[in-house]
PDB file of C-alpha atoms in Angstrom:
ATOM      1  CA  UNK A   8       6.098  91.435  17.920  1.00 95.00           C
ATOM      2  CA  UNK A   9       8.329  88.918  20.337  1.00 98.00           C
ATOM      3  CA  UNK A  10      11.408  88.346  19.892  1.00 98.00           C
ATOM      4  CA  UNK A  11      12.414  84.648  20.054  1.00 98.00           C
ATOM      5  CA  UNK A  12      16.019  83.676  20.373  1.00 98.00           C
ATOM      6  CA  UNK A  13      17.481  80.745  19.894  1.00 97.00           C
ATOM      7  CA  UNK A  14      20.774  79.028  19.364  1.00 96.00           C
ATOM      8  CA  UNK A  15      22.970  76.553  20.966  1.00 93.00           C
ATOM      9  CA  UNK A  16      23.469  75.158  24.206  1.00 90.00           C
ATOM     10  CA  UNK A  17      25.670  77.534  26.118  1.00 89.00           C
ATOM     11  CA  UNK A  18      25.277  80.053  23.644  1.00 93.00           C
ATOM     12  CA  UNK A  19      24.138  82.560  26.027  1.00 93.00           C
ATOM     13  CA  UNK A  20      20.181  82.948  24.637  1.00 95.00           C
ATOM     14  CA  UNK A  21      19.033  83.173  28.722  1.00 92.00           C
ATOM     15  CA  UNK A  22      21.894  85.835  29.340  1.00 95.00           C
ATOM     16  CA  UNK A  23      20.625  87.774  25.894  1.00 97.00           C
ATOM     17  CA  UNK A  24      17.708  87.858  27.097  1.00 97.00           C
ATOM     18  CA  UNK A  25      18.061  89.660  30.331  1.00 96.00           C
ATOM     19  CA  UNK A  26      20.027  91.845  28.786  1.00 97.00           C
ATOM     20  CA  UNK A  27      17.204  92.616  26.169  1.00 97.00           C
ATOM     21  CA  UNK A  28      14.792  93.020  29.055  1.00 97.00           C
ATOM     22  CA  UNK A  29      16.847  95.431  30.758  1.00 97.00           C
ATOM     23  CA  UNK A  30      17.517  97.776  27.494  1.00 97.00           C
ATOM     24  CA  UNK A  31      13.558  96.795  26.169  1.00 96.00           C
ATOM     25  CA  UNK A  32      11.714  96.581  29.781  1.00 96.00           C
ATOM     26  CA  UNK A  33       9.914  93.459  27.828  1.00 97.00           C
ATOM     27  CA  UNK A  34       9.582  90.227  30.285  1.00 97.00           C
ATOM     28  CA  UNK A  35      11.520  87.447  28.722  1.00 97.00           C
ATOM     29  CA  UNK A  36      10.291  83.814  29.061  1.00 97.00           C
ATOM     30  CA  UNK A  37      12.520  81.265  28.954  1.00 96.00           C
ATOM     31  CA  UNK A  38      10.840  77.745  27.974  1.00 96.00           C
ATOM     32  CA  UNK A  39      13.432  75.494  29.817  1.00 93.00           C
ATOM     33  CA  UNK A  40      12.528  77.777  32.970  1.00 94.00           C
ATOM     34  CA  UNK A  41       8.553  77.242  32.204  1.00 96.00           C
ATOM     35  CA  UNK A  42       9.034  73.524  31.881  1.00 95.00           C
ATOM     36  CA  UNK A  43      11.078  73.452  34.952  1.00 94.00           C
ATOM     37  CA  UNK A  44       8.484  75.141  36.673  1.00 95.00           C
ATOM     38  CA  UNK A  45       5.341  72.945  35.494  1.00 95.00           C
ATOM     39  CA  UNK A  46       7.305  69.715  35.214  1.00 95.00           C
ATOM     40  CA  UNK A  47      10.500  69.732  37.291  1.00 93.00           C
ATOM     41  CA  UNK A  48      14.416  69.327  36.384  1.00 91.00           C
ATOM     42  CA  UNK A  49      14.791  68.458  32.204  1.00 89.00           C
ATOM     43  CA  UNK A  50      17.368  65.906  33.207  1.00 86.00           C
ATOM     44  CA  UNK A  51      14.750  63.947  35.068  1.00 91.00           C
ATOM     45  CA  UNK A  52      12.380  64.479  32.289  1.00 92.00           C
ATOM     46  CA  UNK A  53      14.994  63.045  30.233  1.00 88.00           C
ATOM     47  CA  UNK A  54      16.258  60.433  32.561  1.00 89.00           C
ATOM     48  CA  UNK A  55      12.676  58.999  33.496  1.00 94.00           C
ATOM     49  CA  UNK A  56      10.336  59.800  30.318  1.00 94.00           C
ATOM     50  CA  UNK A  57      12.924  60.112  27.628  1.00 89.00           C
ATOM     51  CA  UNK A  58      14.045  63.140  24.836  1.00 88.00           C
ATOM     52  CA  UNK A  59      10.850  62.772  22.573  1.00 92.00           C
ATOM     53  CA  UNK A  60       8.602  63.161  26.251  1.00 95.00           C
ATOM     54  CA  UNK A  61      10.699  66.228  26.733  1.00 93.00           C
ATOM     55  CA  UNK A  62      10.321  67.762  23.164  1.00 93.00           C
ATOM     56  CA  UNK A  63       6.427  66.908  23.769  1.00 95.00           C
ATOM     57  CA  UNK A  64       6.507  69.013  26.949  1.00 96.00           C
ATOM     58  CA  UNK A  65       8.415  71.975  24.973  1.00 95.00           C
ATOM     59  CA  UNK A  66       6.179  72.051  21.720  1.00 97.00           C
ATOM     60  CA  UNK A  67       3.491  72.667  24.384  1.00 96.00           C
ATOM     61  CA  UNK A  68       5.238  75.741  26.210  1.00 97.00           C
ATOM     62  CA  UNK A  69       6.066  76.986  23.098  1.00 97.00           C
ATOM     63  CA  UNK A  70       2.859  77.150  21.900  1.00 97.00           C
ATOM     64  CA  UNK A  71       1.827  79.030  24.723  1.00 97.00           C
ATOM     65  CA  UNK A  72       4.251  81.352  25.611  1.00 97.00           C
ATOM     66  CA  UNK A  73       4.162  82.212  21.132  1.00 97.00           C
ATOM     67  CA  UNK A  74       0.409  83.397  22.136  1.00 96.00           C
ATOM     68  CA  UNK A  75       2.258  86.784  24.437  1.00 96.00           C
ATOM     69  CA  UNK A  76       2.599  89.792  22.823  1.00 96.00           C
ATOM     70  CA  UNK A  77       5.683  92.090  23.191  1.00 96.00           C
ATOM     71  CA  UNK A  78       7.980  89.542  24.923  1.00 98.00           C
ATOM     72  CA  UNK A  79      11.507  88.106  24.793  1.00 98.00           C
ATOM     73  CA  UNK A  80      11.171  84.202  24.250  1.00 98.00           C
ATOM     74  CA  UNK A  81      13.916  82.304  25.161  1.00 97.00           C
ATOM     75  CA  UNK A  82      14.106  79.282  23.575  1.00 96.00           C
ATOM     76  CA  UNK A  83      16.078  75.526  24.682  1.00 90.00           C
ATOM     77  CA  UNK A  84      18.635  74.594  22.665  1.00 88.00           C
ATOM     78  CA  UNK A  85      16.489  72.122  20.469  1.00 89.00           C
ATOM     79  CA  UNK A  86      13.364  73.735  19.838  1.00 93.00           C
ATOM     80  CA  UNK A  87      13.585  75.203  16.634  1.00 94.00           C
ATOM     81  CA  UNK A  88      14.753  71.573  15.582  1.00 92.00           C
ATOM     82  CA  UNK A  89      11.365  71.120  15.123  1.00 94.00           C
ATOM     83  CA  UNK A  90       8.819  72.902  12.480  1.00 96.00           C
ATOM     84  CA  UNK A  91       5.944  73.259  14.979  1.00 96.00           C
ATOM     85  CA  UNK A  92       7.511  74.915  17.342  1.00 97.00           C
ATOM     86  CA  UNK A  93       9.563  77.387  14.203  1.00 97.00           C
ATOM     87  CA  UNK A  94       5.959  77.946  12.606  1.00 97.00           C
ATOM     88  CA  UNK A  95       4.309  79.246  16.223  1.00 97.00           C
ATOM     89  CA  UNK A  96       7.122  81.269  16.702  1.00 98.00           C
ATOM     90  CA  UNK A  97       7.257  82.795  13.993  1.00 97.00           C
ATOM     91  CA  UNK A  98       3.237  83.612  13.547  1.00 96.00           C
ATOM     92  CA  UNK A  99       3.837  86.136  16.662  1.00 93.00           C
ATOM     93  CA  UNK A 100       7.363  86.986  16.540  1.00 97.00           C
ATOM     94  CA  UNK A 101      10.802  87.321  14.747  1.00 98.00           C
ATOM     95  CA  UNK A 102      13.558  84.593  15.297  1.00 98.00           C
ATOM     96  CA  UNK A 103      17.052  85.422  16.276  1.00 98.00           C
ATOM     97  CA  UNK A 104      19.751  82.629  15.854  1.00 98.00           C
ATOM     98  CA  UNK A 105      22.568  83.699  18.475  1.00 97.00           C
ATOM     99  CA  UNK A 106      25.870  82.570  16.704  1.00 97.00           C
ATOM    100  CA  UNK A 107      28.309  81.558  18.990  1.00 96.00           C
ATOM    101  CA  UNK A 108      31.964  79.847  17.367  1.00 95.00           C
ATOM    102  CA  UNK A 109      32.114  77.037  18.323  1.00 94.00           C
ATOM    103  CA  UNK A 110      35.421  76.718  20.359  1.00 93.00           C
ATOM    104  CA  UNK A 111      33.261  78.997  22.867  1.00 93.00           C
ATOM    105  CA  UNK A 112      30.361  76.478  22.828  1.00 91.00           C
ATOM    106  CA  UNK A 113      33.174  73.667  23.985  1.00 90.00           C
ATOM    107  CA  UNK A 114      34.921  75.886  26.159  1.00 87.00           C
ATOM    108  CA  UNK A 115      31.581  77.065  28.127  1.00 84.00           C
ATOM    109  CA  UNK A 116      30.408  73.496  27.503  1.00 84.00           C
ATOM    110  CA  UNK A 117      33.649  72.039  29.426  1.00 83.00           C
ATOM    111  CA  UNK A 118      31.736  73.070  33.524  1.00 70.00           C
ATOM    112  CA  UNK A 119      28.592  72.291  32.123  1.00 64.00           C
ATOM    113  CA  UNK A 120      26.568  69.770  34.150  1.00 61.00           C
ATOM    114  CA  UNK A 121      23.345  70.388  33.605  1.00 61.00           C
ATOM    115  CA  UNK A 122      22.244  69.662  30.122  1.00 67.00           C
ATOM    116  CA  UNK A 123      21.133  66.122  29.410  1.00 66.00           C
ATOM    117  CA  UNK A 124      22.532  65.960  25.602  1.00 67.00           C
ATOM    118  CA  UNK A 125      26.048  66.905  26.665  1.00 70.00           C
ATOM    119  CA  UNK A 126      26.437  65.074  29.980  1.00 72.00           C
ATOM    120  CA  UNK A 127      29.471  62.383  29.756  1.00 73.00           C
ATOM    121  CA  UNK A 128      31.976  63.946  26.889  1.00 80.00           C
ATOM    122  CA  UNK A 129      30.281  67.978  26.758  1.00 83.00           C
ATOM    123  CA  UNK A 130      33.165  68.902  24.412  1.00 86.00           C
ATOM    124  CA  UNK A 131      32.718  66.125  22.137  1.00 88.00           C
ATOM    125  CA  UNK A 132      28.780  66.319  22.182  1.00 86.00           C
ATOM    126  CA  UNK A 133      28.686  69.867  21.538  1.00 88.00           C
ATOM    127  CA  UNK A 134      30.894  69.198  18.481  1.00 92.00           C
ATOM    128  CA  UNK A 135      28.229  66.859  17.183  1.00 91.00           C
ATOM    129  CA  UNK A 136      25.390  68.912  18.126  1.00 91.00           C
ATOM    130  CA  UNK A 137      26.686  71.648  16.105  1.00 94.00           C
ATOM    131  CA  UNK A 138      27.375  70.097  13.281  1.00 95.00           C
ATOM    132  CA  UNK A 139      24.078  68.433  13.387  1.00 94.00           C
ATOM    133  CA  UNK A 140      22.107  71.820  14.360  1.00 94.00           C
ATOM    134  CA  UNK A 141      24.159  75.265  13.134  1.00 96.00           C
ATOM    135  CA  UNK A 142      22.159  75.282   9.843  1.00 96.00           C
ATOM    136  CA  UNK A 143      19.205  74.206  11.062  1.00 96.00           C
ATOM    137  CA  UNK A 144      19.199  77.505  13.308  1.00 96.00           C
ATOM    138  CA  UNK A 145      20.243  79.411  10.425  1.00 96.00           C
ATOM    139  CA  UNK A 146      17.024  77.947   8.027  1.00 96.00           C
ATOM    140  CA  UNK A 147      14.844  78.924  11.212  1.00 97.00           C
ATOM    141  CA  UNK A 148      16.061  82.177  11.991  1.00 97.00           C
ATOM    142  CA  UNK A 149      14.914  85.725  10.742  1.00 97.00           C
ATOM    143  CA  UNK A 150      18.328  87.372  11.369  1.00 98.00           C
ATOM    144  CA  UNK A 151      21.492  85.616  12.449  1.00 97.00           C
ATOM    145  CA  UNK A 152      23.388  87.215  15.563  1.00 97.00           C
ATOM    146  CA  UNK A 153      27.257  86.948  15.421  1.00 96.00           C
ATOM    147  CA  UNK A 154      28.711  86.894  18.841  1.00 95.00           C
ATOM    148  CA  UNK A 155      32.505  86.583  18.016  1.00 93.00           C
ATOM    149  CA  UNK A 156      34.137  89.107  20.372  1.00 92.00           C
ATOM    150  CA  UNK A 157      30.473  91.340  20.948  1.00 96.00           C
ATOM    151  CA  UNK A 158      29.238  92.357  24.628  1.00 96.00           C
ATOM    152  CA  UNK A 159      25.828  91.149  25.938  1.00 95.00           C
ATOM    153  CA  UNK A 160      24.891  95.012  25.337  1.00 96.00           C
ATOM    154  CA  UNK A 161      26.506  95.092  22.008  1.00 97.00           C
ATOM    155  CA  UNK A 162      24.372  91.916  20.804  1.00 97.00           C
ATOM    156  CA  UNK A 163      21.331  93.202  22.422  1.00 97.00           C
ATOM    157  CA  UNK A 164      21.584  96.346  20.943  1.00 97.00           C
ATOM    158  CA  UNK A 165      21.777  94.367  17.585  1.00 97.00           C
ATOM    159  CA  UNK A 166      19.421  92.678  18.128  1.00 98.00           C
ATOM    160  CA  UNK A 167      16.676  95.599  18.917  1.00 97.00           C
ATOM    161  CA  UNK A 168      17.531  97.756  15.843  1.00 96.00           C
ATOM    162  CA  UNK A 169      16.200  94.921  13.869  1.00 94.00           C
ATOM    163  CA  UNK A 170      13.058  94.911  15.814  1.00 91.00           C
ATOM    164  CA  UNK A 171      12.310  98.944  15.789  1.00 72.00           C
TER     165      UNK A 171
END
């Protein structure tokens, strides 16, 4: 079975991960790093062939990457927005919503430069996007992860005892 996180932007699902592979010795695959690598930087996807191009690109990964058995799936911070992508991750694996409060999401989101739906006002943006997303992970998800005050070992370690 994989285990597929997902969660917010800046929520920490690529930093989970590694941690799960370290404790697990599973190879994690992280689908903004696999469109990256095929396609090149999401913010020129976004910039040059627009979101729904980019979602396109990501249903595609994900449908790949749901076909591994045994891995850690790292997921962006919009795919499970989208029942396609929920339903192939789900046929091989188990979902994990990472559950970040949101005053960490704006205070991790405050640096960020990077993501595409945050850029110009990340604070307000992320305020939007998680009122817009936070029970759409939770409808998605197997098992919700909360974060609040937990190490990257502590929530990994969560994590796998729901897996064994």
């Amino acid at each position: 079975m994989n285990i597929v996180l997902c969660g917010m932007p800046c929520s920490g699902k690529s930093a989970v991960g590694r941690e799960l592979s370290k404790k697990s010795k599973r190879i994690v695959i992280d689908t903004d790093e696999e469109i990256k690598i095929r396609y090149g930087r999401i913010s020129d996807i976004f910039e040059k062939q627009g979101e729904e191009r980019f979602r396109e690109l990501e249903s595609e990964i994900v449908a790949e990457v749901s076909k591994n058995v045994g891995v850690i799936i790292s997921t962006g911070g919009g795919c499970v927005l989208f029942k396609r992508n929920v339903d192939a991750l789900k046929a091989g694996g188990k979902i994990f919503f990472i559950d970040v409060p949101l005053d960490v999401l704006c205070e991790r989101a405050e640096g960020d430069s990077v993501r595409p739906l945050l850029s110009g006002d990340p604070v307000g943006k992320m305020k939007a996007l998680y009122a817009e997303r936070h029970d759409v992970y939770k409808t998605a998800a197997d098992v919700t992860i909360l974060t609040k005050d937990k190490s990257l070992a502590k929530i990994a370690d969560e994590i796998l005892s729901q897996v064994k």
